[in-house]
Tab-separated table of C-alpha atoms in Angstrom:
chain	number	residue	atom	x	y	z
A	133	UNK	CA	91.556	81.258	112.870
A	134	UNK	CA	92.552	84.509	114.299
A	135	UNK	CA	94.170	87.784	112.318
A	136	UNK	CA	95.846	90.264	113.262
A	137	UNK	CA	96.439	92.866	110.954
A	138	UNK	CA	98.527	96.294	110.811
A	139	UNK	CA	97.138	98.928	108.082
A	140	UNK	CA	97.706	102.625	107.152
A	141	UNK	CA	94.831	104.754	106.015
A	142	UNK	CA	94.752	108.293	104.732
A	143	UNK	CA	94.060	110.267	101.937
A	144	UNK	CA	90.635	110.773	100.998
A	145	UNK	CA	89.678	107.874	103.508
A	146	UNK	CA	91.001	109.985	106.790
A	147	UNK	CA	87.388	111.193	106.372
A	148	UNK	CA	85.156	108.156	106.588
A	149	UNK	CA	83.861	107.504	109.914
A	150	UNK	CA	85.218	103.966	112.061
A	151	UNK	CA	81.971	102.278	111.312
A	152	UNK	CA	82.620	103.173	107.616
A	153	UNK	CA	86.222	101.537	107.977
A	154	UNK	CA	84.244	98.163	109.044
A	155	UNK	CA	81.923	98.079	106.127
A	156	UNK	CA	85.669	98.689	103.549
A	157	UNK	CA	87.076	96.106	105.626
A	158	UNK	CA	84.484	93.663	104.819
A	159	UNK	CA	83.513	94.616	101.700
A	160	UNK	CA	87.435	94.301	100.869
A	161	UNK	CA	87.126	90.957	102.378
A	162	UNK	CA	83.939	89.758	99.995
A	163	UNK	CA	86.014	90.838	96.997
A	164	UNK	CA	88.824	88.759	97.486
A	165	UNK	CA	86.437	85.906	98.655
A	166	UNK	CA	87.587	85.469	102.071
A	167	UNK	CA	85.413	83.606	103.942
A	168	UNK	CA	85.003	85.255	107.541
A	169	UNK	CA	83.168	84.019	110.372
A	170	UNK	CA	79.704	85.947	111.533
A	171	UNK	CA	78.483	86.832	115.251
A	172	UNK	CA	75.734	84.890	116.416
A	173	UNK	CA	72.152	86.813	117.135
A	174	UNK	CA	69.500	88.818	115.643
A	175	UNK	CA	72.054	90.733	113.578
A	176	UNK	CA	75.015	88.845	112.733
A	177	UNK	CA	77.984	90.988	111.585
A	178	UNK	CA	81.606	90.000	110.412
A	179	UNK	CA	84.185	89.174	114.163
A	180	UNK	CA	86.203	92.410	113.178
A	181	UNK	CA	87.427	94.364	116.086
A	182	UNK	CA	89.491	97.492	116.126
A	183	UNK	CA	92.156	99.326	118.049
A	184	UNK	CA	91.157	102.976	119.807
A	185	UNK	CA	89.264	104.861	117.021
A	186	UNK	CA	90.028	107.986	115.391
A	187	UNK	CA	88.956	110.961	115.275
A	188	UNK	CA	87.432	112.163	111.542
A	189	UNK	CA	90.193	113.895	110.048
A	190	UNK	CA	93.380	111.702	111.319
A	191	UNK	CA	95.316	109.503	108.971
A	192	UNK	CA	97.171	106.170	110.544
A	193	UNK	CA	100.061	104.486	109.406
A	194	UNK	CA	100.575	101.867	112.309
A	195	UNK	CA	96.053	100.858	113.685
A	196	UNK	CA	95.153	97.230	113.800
A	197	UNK	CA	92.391	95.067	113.169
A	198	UNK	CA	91.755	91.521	114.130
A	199	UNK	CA	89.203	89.367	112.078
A	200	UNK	CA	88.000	85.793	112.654
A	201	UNK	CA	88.209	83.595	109.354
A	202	UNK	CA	86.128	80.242	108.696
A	203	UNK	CA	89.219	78.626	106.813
A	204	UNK	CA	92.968	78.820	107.048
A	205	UNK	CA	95.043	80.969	105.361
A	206	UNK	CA	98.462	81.997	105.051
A	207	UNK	CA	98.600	85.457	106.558
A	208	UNK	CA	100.880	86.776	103.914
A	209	UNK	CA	97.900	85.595	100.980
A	210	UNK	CA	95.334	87.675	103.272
A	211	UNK	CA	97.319	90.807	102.880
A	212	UNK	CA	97.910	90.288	99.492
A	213	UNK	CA	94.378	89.744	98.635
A	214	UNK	CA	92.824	92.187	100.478
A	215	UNK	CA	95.228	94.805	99.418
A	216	UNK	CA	94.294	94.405	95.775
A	217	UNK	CA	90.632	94.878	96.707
A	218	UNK	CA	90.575	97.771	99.527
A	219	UNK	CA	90.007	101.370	98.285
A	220	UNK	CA	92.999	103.603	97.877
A	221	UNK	CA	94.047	105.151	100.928
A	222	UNK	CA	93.514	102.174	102.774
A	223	UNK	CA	96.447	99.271	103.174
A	224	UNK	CA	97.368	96.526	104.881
A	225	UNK	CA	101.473	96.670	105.668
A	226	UNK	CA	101.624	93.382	107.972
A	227	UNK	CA	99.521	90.239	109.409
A	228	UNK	CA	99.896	87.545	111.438
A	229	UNK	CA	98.150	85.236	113.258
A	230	UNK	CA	97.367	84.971	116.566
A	231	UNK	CA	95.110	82.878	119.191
A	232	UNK	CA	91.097	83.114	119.334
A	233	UNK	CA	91.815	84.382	122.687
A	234	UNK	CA	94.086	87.050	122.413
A	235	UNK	CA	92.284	90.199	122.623
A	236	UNK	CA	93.229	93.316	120.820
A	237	UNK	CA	92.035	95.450	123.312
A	238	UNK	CA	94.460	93.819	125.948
A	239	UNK	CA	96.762	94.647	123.888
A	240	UNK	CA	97.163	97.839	122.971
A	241	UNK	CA	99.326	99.851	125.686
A	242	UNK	CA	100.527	103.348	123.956
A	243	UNK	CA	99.993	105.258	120.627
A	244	UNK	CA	102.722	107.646	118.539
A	245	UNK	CA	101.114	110.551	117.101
A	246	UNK	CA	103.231	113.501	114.743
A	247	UNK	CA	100.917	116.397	114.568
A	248	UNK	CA	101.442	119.377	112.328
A	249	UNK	CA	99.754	122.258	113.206
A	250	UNK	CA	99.650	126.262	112.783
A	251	UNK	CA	101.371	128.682	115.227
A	252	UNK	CA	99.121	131.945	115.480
A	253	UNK	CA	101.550	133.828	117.951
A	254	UNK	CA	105.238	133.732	116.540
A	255	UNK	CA	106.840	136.137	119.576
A	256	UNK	CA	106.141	133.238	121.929
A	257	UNK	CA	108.487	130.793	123.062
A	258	UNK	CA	106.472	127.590	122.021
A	259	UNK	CA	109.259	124.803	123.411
A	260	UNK	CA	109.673	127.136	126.988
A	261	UNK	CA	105.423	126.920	126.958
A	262	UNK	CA	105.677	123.207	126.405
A	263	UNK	CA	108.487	122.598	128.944
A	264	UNK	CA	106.794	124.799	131.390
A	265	UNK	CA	103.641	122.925	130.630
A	266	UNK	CA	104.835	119.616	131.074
A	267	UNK	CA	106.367	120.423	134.545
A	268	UNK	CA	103.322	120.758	136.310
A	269	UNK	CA	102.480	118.665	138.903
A	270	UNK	CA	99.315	117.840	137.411
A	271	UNK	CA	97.377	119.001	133.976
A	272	UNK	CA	93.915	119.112	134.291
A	273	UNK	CA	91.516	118.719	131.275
A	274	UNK	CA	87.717	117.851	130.943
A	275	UNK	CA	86.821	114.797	128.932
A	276	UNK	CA	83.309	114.008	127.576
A	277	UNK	CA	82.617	110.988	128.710
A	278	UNK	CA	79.321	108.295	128.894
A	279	UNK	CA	78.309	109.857	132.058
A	280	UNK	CA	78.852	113.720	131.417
A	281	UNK	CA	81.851	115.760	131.434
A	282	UNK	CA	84.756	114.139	133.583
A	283	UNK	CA	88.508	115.480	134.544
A	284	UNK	CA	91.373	113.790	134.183
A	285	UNK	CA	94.841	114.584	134.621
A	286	UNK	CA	96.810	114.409	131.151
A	287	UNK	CA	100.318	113.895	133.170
A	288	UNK	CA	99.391	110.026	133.475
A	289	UNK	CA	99.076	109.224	130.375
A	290	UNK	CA	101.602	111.783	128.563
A	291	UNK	CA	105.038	109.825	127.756
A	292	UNK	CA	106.664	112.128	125.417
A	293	UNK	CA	105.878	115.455	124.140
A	294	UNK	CA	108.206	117.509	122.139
A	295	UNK	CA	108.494	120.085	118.900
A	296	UNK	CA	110.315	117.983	115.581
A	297	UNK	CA	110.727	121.278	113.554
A	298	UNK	CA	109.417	124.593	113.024
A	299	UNK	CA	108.719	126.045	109.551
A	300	UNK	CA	107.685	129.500	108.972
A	301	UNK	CA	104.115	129.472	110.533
A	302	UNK	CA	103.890	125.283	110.745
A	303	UNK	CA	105.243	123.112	113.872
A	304	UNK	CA	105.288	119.656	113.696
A	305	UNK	CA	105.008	117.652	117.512
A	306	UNK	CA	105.587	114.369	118.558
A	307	UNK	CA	103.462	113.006	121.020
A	308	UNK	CA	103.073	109.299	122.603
A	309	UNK	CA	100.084	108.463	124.908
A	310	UNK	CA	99.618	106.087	127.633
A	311	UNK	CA	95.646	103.738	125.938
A	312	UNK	CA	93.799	102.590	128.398
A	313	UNK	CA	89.811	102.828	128.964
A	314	UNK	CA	88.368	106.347	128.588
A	315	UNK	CA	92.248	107.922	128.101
A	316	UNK	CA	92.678	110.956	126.634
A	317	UNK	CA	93.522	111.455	122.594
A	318	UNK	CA	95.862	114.461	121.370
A	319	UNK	CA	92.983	117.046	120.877
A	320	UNK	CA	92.855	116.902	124.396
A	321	UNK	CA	96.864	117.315	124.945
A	322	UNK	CA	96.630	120.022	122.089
A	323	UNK	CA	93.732	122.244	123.855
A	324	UNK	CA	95.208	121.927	127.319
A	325	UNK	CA	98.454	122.921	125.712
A	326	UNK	CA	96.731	126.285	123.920
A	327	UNK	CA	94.792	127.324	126.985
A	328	UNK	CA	98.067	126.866	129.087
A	329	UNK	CA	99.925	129.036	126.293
A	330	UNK	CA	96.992	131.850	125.834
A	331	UNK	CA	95.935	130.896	122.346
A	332	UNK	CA	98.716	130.294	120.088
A	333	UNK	CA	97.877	127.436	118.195
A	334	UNK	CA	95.503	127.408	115.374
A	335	UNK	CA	93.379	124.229	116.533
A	336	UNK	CA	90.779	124.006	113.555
A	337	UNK	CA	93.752	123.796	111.295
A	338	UNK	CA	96.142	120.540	111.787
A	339	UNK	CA	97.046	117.362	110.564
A	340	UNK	CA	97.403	114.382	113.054
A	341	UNK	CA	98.617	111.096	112.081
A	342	UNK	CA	98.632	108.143	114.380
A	343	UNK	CA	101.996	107.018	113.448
A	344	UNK	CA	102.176	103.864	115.955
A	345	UNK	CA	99.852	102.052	117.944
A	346	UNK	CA	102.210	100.180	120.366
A	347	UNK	CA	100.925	96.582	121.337
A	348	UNK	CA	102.676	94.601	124.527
């Protein structure tokens, strides 16, 4: 049977690297003695796949994971076992099952980031820049990809972008983005948006959260 499972991380564990995730994941899954099914080959690993990874650094409070099980079991037992055995920072907040061929990658359509980050200009009108920014016809940005440095055009994949609040030197954004193979992540909508602006955002200094990965 097929998992699927929705889980926050953060804390202390925003720092641990996706392949680290796996191993708490099935570690987690040892613990509780859930019995999950192996890949076939040299090096056989636990069926765990992932939604769009994260960059080091990022909390979550709406990624997935689906996981292949050798038994049955009630989806509401999994979450409960596996919650008392995964490290703090990491939990699961729903699961349900669905069928061995329903891909997670398929799935996943858009993700809802909030993004809190430092203003180092405050005489600049940060919501005209964005406005301004986000009328362009296009909004060009390079993206390292597998075959060198590529550029895309952020407009097709930005579907909202706009300021929450403002206090003192913090702003807090809302951004959703269009997933898809090789599509951009906020750094990218973040750097395009301070080079558009002439510098006014502190970029080694924020706090993104994926607050939503949205599934069709």
């Amino acid at each position: 049977m097929k998992l699927r499972s929705k889980f926050e991380k953060d804390g202390d564990l925003k720092f641990i690297s996706h392949l680290d995730l796996m191993r708490a994941i099935e570690r987690a899954m040892r613990r509780a003695q859930i019995k999950f099914s192996l890949s076939k080959g040299f090096n056989p690993h636990p069926l765990l796949s992932f939604g769009p990874a994260l960059i080091m650094g990022a909390t979550t409070h709406g990624d997935y994971f689906d996981v292949v099980l050798e038994d049955e079991i009630d989806p509401e037992k999994f979450k409960d076992d596996m919650n008392r055995t995964l490290p703090n920072g990491l939990k699961i907040i729903d699961c349900y099952r669905v069928d061995d061929k329903d891909l997670l990658s398929d799935r996943v359509v858009e993700g809802e980031y909030t993004i809190i980050i430092d203003l180092l200009d405050y005489g600049k009108d940060i919501g005209d820049i964005i406005e301004r920014f986000l009328n362009r016809d296009e909004i060009l940005a390079e993206k390292d990809t597998k075959s060198g440095k590529k550029m895309i055009d952020l407009k097709k994949y930005i579907e909202d972008f706009k300021i929450l609040g403002i206090h003192d030197s913090k702003m807090n954004l809302y951004l959703r983005l269009k997933i898809s193979e090789g599509s951009p992540g906020p750094i990218h909508v973040l750097k395009a948006v301070d080079d558009f602006g002439g510098h006014m955002l502190d970029l080694e200094k924020m706090k993104i959260d994926r607050k939503n990965l949205i599934l069709n």
